PDB file of C-alpha atoms in Angstrom:
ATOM      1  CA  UNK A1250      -7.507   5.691 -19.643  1.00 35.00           C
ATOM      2  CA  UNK A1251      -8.776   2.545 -17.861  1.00 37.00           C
ATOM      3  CA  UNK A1252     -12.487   2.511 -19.777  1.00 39.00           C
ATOM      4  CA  UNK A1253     -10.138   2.229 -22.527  1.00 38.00           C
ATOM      5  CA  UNK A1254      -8.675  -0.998 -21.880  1.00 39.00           C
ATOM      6  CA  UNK A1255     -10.636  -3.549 -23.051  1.00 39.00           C
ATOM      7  CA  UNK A1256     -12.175  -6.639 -20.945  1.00 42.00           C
ATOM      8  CA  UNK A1257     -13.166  -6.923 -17.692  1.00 42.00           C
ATOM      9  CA  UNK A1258     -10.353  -4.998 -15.876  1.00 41.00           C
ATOM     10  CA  UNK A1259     -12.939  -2.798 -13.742  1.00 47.00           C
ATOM     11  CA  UNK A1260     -14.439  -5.650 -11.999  1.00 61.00           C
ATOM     12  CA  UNK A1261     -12.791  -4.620  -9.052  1.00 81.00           C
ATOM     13  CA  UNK A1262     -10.755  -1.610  -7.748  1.00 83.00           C
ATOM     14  CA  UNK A1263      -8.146  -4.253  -7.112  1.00 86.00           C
ATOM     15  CA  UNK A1264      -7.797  -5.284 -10.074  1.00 90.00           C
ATOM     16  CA  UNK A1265      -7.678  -1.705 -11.814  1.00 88.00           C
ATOM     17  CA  UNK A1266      -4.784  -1.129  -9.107  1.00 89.00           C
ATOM     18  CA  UNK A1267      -3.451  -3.688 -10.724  1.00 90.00           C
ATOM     19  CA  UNK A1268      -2.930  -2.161 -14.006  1.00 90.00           C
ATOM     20  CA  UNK A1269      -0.689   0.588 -12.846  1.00 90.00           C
ATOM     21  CA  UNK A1270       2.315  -0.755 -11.782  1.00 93.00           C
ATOM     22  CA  UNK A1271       3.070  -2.310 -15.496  1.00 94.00           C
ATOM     23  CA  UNK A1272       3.278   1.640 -16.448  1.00 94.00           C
ATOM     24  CA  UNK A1273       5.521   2.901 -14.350  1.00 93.00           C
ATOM     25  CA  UNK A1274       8.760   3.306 -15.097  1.00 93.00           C
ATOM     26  CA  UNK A1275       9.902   3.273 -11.554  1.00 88.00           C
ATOM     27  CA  UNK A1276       8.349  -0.346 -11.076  1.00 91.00           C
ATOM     28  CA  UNK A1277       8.193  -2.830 -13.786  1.00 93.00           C
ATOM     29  CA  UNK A1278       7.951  -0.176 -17.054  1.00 94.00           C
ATOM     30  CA  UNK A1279      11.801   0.067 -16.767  1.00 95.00           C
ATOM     31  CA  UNK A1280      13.698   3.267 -18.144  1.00 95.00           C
ATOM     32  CA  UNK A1281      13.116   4.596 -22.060  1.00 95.00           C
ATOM     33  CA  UNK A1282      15.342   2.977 -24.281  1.00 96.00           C
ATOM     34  CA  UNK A1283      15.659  -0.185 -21.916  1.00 96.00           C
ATOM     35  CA  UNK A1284      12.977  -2.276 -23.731  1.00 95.00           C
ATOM     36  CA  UNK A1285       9.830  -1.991 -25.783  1.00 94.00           C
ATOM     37  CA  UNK A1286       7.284  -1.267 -23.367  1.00 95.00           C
ATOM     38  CA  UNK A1287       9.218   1.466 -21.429  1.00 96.00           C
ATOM     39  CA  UNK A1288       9.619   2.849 -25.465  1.00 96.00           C
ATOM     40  CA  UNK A1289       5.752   2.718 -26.694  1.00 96.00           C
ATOM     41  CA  UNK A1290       4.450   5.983 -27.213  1.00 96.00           C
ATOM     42  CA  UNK A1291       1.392   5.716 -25.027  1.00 96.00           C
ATOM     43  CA  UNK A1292      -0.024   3.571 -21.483  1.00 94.00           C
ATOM     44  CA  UNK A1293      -2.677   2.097 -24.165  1.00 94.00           C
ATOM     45  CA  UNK A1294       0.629   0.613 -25.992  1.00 96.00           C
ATOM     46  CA  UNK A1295       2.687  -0.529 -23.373  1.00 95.00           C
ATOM     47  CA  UNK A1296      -0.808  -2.561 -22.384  1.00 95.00           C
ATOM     48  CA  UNK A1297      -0.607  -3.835 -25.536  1.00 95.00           C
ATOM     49  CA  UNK A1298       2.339  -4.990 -25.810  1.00 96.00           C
ATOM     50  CA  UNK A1299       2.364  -6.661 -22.816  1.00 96.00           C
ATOM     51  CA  UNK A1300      -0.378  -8.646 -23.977  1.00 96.00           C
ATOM     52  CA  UNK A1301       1.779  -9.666 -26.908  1.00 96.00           C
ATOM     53  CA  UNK A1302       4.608 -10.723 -24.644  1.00 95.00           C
ATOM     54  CA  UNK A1303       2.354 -13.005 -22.630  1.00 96.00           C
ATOM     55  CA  UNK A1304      -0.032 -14.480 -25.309  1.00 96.00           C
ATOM     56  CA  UNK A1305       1.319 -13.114 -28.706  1.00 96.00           C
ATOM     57  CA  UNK A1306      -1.023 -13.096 -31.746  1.00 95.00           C
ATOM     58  CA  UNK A1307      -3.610 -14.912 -33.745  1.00 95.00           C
ATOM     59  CA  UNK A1308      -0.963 -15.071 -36.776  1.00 94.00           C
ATOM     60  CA  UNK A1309       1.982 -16.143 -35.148  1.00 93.00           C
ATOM     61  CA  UNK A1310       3.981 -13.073 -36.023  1.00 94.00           C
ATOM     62  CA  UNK A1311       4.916 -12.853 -31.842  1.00 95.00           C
ATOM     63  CA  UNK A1312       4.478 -16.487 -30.572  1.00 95.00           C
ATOM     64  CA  UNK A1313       3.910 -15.225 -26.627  1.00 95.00           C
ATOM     65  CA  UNK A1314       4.836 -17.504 -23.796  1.00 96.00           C
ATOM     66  CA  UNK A1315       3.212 -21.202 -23.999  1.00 96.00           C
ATOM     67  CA  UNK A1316       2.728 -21.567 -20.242  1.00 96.00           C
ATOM     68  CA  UNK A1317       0.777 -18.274 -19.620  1.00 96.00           C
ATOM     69  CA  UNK A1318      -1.284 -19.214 -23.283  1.00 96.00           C
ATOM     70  CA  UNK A1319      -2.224 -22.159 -21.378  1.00 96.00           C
ATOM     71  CA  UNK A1320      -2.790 -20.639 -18.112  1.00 95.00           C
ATOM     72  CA  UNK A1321      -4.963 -17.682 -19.777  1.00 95.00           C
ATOM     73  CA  UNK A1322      -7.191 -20.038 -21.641  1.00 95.00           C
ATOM     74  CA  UNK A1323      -8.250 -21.940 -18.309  1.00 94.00           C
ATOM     75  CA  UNK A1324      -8.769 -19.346 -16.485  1.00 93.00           C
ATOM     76  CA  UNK A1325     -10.764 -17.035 -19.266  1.00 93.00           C
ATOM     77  CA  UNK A1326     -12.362 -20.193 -21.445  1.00 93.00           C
ATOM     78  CA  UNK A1327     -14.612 -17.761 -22.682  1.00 93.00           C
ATOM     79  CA  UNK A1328     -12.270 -15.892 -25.293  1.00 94.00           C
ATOM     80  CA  UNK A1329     -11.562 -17.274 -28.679  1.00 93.00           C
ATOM     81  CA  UNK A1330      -8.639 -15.591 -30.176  1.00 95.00           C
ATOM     82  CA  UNK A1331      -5.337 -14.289 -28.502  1.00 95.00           C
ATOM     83  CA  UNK A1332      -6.135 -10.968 -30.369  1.00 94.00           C
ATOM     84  CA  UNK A1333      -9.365 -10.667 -27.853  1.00 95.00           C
ATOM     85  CA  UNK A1334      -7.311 -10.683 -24.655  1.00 95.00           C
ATOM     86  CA  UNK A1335      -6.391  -7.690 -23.244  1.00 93.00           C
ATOM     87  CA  UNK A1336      -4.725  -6.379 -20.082  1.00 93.00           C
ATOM     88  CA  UNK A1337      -7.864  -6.458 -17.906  1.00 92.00           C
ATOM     89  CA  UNK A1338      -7.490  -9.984 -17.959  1.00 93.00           C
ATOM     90  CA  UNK A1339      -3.817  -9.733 -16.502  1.00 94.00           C
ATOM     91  CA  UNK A1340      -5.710  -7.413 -13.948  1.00 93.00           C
ATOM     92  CA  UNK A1341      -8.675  -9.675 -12.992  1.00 92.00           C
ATOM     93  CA  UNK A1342      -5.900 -12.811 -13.058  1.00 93.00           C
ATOM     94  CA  UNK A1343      -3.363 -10.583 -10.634  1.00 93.00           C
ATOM     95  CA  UNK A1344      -6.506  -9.470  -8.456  1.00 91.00           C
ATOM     96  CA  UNK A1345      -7.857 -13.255  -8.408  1.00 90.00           C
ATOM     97  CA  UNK A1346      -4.251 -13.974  -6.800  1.00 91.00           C
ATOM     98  CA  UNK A1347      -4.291 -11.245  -4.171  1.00 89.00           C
ATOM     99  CA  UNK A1348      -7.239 -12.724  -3.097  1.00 86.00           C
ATOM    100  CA  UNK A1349      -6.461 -15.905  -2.472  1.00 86.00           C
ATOM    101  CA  UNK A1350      -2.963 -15.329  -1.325  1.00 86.00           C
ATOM    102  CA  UNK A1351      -3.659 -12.486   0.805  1.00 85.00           C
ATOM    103  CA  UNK A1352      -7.503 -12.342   2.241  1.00 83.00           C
ATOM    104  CA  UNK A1353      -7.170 -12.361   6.146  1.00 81.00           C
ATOM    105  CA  UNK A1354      -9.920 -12.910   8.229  1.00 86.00           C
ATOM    106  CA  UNK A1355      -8.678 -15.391  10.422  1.00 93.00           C
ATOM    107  CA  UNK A1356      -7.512 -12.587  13.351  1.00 97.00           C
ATOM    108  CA  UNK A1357      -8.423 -13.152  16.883  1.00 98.00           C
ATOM    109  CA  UNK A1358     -10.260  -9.935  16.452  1.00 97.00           C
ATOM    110  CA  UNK A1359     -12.171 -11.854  14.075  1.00 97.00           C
ATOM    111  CA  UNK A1360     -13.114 -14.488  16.521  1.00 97.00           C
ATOM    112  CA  UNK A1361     -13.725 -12.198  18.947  1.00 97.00           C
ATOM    113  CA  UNK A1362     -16.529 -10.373  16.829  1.00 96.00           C
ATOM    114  CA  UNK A1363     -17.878 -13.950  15.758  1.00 96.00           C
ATOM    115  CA  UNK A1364     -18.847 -14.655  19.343  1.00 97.00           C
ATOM    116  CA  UNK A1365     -15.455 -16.166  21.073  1.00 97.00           C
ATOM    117  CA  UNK A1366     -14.927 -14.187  24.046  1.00 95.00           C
ATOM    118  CA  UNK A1367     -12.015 -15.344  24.585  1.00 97.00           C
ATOM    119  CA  UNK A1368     -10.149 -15.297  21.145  1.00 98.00           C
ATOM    120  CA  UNK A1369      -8.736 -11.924  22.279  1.00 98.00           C
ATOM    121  CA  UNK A1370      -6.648 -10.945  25.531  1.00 98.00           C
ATOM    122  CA  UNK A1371      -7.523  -8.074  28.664  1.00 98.00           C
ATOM    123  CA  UNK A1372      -4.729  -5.998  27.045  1.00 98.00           C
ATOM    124  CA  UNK A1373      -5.987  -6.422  23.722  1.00 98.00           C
ATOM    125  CA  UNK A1374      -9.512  -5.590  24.563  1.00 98.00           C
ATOM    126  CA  UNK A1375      -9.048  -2.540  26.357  1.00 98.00           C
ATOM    127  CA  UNK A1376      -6.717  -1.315  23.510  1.00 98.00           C
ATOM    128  CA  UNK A1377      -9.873  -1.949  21.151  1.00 98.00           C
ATOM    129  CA  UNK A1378     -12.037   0.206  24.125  1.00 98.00           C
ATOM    130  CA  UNK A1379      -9.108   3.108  23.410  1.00 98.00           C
ATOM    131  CA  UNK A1380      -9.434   2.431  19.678  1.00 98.00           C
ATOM    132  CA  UNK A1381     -12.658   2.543  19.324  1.00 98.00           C
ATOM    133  CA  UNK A1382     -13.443   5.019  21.790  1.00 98.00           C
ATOM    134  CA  UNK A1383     -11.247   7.547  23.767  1.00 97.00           C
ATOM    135  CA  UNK A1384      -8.175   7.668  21.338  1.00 98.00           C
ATOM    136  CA  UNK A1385     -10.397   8.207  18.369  1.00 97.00           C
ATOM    137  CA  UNK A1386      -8.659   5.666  16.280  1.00 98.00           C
ATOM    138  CA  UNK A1387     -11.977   4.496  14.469  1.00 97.00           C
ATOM    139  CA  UNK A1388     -12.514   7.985  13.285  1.00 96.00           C
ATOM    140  CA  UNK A1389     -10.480   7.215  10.150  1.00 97.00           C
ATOM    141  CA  UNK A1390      -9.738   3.422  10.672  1.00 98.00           C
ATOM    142  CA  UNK A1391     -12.866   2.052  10.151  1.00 96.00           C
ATOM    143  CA  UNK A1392     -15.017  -0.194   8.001  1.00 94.00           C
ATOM    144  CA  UNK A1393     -13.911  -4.210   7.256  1.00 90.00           C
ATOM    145  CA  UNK A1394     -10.290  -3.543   6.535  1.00 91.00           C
ATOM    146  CA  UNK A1395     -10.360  -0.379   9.505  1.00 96.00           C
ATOM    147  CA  UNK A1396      -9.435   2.317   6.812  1.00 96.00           C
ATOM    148  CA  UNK A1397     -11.306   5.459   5.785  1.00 96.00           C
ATOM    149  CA  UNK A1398      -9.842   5.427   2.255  1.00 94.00           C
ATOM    150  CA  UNK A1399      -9.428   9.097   2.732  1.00 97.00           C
ATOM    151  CA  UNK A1400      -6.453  11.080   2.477  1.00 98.00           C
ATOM    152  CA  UNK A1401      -5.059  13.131   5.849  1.00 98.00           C
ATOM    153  CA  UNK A1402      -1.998  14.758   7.256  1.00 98.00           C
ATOM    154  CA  UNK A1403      -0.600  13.154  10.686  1.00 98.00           C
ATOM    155  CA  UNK A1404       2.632  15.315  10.772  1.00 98.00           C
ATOM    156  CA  UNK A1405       4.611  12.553   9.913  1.00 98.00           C
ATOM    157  CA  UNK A1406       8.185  13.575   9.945  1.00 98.00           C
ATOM    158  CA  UNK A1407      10.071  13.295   5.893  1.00 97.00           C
ATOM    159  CA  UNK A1408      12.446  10.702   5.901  1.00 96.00           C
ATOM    160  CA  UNK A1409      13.738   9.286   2.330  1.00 94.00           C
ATOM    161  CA  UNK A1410      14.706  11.052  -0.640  1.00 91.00           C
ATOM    162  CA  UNK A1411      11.699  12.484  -1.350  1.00 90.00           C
ATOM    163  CA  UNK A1412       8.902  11.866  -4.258  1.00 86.00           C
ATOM    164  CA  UNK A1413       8.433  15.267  -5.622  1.00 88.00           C
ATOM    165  CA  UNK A1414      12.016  16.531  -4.826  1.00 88.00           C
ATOM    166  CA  UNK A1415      14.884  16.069  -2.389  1.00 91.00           C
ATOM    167  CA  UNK A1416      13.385  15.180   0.584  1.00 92.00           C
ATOM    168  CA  UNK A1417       9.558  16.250   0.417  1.00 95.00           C
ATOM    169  CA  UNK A1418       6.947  13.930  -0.162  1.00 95.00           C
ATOM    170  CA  UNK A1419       3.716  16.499  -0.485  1.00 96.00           C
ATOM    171  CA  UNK A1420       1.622  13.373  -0.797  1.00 96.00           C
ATOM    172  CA  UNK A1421      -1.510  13.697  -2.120  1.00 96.00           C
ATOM    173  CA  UNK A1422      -1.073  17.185  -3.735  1.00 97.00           C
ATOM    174  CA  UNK A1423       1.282  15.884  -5.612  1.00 94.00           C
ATOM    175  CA  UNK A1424      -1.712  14.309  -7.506  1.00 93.00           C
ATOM    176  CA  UNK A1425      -4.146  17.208  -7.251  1.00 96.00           C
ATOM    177  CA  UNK A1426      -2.275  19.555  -7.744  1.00 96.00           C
ATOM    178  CA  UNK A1427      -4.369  21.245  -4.865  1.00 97.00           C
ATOM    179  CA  UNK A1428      -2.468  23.216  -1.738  1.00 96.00           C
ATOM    180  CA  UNK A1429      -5.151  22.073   0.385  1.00 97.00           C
ATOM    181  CA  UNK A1430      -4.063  18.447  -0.015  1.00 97.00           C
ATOM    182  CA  UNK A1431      -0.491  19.014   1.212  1.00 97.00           C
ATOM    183  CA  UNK A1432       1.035  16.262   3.294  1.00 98.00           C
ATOM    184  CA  UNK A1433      -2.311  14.360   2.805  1.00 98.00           C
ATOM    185  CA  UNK A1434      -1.646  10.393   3.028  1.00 98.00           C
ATOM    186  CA  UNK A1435      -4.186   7.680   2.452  1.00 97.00           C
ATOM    187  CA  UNK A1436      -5.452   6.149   5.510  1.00 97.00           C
ATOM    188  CA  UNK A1437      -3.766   2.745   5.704  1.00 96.00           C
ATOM    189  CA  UNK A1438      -5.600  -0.839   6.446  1.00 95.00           C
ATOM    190  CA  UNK A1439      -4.431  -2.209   9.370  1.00 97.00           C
ATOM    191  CA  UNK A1440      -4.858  -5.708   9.161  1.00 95.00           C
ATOM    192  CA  UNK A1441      -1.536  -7.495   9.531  1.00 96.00           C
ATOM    193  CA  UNK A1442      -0.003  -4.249  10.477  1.00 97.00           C
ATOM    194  CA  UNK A1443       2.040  -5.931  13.449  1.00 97.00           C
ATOM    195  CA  UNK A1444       3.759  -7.601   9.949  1.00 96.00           C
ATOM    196  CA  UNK A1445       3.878  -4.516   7.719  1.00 95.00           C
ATOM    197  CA  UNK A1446       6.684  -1.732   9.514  1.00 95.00           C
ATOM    198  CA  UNK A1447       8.236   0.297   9.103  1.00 97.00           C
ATOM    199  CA  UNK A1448       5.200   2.200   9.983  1.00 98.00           C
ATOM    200  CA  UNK A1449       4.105   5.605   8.404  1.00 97.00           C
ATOM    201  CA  UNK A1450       4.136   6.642   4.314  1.00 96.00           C
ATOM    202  CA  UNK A1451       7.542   6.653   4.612  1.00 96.00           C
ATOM    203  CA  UNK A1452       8.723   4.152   6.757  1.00 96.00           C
ATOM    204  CA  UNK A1453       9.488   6.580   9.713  1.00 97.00           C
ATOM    205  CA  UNK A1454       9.105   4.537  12.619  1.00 98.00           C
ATOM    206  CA  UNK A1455      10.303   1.364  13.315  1.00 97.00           C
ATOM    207  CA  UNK A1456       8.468  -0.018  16.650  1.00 97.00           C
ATOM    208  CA  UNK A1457       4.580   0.040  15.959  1.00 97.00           C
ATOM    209  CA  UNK A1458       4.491   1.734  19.088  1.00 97.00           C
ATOM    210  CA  UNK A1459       6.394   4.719  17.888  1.00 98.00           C
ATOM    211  CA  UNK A1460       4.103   4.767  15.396  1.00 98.00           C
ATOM    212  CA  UNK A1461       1.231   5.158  18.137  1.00 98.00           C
ATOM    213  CA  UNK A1462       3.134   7.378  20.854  1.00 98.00           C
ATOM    214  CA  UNK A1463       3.401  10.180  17.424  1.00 98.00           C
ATOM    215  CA  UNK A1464      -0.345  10.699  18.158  1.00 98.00           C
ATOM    216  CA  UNK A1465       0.196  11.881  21.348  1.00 98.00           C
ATOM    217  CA  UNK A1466       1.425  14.960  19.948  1.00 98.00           C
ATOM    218  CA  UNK A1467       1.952  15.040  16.295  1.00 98.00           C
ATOM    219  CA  UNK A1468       3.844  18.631  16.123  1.00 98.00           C
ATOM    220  CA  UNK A1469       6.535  17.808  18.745  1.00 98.00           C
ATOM    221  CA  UNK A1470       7.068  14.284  17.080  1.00 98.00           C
ATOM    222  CA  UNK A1471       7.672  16.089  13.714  1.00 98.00           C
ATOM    223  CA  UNK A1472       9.849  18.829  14.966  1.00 98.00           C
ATOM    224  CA  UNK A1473      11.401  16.679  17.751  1.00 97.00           C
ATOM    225  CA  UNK A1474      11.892  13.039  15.826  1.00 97.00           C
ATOM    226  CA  UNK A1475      14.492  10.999  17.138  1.00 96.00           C
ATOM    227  CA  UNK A1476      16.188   9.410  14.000  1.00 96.00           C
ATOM    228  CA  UNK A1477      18.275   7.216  15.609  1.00 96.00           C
ATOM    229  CA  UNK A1478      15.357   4.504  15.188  1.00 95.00           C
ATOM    230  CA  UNK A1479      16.955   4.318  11.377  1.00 96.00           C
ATOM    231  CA  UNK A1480      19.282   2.559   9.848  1.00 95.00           C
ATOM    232  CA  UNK A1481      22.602   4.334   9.916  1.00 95.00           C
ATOM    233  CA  UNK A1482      22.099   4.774   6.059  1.00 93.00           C
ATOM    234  CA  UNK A1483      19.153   6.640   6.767  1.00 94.00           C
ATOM    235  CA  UNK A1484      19.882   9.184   9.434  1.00 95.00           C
ATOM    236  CA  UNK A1485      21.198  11.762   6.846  1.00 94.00           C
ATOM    237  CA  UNK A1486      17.479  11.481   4.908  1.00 96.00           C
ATOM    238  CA  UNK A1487      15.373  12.767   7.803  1.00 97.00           C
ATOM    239  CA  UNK A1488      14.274  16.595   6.329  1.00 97.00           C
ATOM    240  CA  UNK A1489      14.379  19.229   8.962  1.00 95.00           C
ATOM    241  CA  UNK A1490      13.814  22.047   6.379  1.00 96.00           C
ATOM    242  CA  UNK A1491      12.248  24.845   8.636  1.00 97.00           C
ATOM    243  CA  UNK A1492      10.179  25.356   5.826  1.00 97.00           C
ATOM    244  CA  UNK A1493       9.082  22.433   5.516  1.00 96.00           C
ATOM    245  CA  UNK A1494       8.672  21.219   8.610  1.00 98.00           C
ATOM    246  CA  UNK A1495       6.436  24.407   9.235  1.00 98.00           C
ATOM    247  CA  UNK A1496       3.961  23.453   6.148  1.00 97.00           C
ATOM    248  CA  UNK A1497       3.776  20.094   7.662  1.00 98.00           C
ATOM    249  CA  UNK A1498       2.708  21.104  10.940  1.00 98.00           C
ATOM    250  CA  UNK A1499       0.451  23.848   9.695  1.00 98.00           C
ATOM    251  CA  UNK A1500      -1.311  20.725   7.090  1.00 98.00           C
ATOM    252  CA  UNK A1501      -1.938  18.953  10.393  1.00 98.00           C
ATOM    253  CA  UNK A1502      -5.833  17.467  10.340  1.00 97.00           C
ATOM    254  CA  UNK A1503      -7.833  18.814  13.375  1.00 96.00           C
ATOM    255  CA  UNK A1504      -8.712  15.581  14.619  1.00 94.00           C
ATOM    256  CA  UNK A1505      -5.106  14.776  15.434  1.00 96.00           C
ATOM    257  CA  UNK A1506      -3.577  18.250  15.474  1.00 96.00           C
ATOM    258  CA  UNK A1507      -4.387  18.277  19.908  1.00 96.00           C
ATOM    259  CA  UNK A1508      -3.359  15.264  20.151  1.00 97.00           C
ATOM    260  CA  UNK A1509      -4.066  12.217  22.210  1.00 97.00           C
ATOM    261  CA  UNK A1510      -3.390  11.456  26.112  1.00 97.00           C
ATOM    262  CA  UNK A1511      -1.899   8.383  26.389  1.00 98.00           C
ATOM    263  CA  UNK A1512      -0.028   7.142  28.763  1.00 98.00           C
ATOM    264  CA  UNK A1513       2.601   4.350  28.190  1.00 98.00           C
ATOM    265  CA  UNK A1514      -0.094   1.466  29.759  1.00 98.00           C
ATOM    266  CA  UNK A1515      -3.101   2.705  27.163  1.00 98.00           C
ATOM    267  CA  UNK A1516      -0.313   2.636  24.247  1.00 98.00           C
ATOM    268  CA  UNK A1517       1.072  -0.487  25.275  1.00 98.00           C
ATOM    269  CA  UNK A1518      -2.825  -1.613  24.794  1.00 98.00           C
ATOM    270  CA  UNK A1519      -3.194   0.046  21.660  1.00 98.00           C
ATOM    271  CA  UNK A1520      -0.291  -2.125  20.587  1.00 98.00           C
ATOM    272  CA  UNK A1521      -1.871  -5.112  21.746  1.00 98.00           C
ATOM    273  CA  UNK A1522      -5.142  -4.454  19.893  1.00 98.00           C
ATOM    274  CA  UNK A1523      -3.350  -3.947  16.878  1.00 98.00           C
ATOM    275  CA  UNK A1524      -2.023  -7.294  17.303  1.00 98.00           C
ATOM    276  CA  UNK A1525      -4.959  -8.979  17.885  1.00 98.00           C
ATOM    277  CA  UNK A1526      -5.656  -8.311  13.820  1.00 98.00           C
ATOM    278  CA  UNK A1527      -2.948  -9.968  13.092  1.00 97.00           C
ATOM    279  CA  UNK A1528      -3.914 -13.596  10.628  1.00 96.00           C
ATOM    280  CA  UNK A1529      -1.823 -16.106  11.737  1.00 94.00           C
ATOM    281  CA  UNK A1530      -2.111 -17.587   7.936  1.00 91.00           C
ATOM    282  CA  UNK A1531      -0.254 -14.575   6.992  1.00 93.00           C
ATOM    283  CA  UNK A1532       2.921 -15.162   9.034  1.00 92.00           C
ATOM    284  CA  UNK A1533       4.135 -18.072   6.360  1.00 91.00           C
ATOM    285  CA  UNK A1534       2.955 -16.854   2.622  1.00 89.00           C
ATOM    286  CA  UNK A1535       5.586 -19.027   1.430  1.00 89.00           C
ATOM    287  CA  UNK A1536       2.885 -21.489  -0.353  1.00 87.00           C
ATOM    288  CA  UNK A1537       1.641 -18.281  -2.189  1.00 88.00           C
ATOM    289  CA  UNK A1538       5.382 -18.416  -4.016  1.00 88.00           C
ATOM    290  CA  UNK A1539       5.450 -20.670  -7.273  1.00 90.00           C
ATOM    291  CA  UNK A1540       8.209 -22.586  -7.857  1.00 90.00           C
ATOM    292  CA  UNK A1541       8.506 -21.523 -11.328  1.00 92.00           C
ATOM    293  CA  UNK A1542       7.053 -18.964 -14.032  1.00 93.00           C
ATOM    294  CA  UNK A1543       6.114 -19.858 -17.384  1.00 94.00           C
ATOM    295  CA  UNK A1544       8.283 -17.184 -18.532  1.00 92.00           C
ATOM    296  CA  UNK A1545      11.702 -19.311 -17.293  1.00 92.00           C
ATOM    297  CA  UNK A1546      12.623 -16.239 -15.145  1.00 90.00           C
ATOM    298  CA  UNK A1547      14.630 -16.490 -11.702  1.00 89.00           C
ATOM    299  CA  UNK A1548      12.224 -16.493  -8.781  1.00 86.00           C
ATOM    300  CA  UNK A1549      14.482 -14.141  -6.026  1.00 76.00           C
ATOM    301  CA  UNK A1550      13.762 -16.312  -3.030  1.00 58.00           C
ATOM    302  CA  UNK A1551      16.678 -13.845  -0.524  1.00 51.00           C
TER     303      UNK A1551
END
């Protein structure tokens, strides 16, 4: 569990999201028999190991990596012995860097809220009018980063391989465990979302306003998606499972499930606010890429 891991890793939900990805074996973990940490016999281990990888121990028996011994004792000057780091400190050091890299409040919307009138365009204001008001937008993208943090189910059609199985992502239930959480996504952020399509869980449309015009009926964009918007490699993952596809409708939130008038003038505004949130820092994060890691890897630039 995370109150078992040592050190300050709960400072922040961001850096307890960090944690997670070192466990999976989908992600960094790698498959059993690969290495030692997809082999250790618990998540507590596989922490622990890492640790030993990146610092080693106060006897010497695993030497760790000099650069990130270096770069740990600057940034935690606080601990004494390698034996007292733990993976929260990976966590606060990756959530310290996610910060800094990432933060974006430098949007015209930003400006706009700050008292510069004119930091946003017509079209983009009377998108945030629809977003805030008639399209209902707001009523899960809301808050600083314009996300709920809830879960709910938009109807958005299954394209991929699936999560749970061939071709069904059940998306939150897959977690609970509970039927009434079927098809239940976590609202996203939207900052920077002109930047961050393919839009939906899984990627299903490609223009940002496809992603919008799905509101204006959710059921007949499920049953009636056009998947020529994919890649050629893709076409053949789009599920159309009668099944399915009738569970997904059914899962459909009531806030969405009537959907939205919209004609293609108040979506093209839509678009335009979501623009508008766009950070123009975070159109070159290039400087945010080291040249080299302590650990003598290959940086993938492609």
């Amino acid at each position: 569990s995370l109150a078992a891991a040592r050190g300050e890793a709960q400072a922040s939900a961001l850096a307890a999201q960090a944690l997670f990805p070192l466990l999976s074996h989908d992600e960094m973990r790698g498959q059993p028999g690969e290495n030692e940490l997809a082999d250790a016999p618990t998540d507590l281990e596989a922490w622990a190991r890492v640790m030993r990888r990146l610092v080693g121990t106060d006897d010497g028996t695993e030497p760790g990596i000099a650069g990130y011994r270096q770069l740990f004792a600057l940034a935690f000057p606080g601990v004494v012995r390698w034996s007292d780091y733990d993976v929260g400190h990976v966590a606060q050091a990756i959530a310290a860097f996610e910060v800094a890299a990432f933060d974006t409040r430098g949007a015209p919307f930003d400006a706009f809220l700050a008292g510069t009138r004119a930091a946003m365009t017509d079209a983009e204001k009377r998108g945030g009018v629809l977003f805030f008001g008639r399209a209902g937008c707001a009523a899960c993208h809301r808050g600083p980063a314009l996300t709920d943090g809830q879960h709910h189910a938009i109807g958005v059609p299954q394209v991929g391989p699936g999560h749970d199985f061939a071709l069904e992502d059940t998306g939150r239930a897959f977690i609970t465990g509970d039927p009434a959480d079927a098809y239940r996504f976590r609202t996203p952020g939207l900052r920077n979302v002109a930047l961050t399509g393919p839009w939906m869980h899984d990627g299903a449309y490609t223009t940002l306003g496809a992603a919008i015009r799905h509101y204006r009926n959710p059921r007949q964009s499920l049953f009636g998606y056009d998947a020529s918007q994919l890649a050629p490699a893709l076409r053949t993952l789009v599920d159309a499972d009668p099944l399915r596809q009738d569970a997904r409708a059914r899962a459909i939130d009531a806030r969405v499930r009537d959907g939205v008038r919209l004609d293609n003038a108040e979506v093209a505004d839509l678009e335009a606010f979501l623009g508008s949130l766009t950070d123009a820092a975070a159109l070159d994060l290039s400087a945010a890429e080291p040249e080299t890691v302590p650990s003598g890897l290959p940086i993938d630039d492609e």
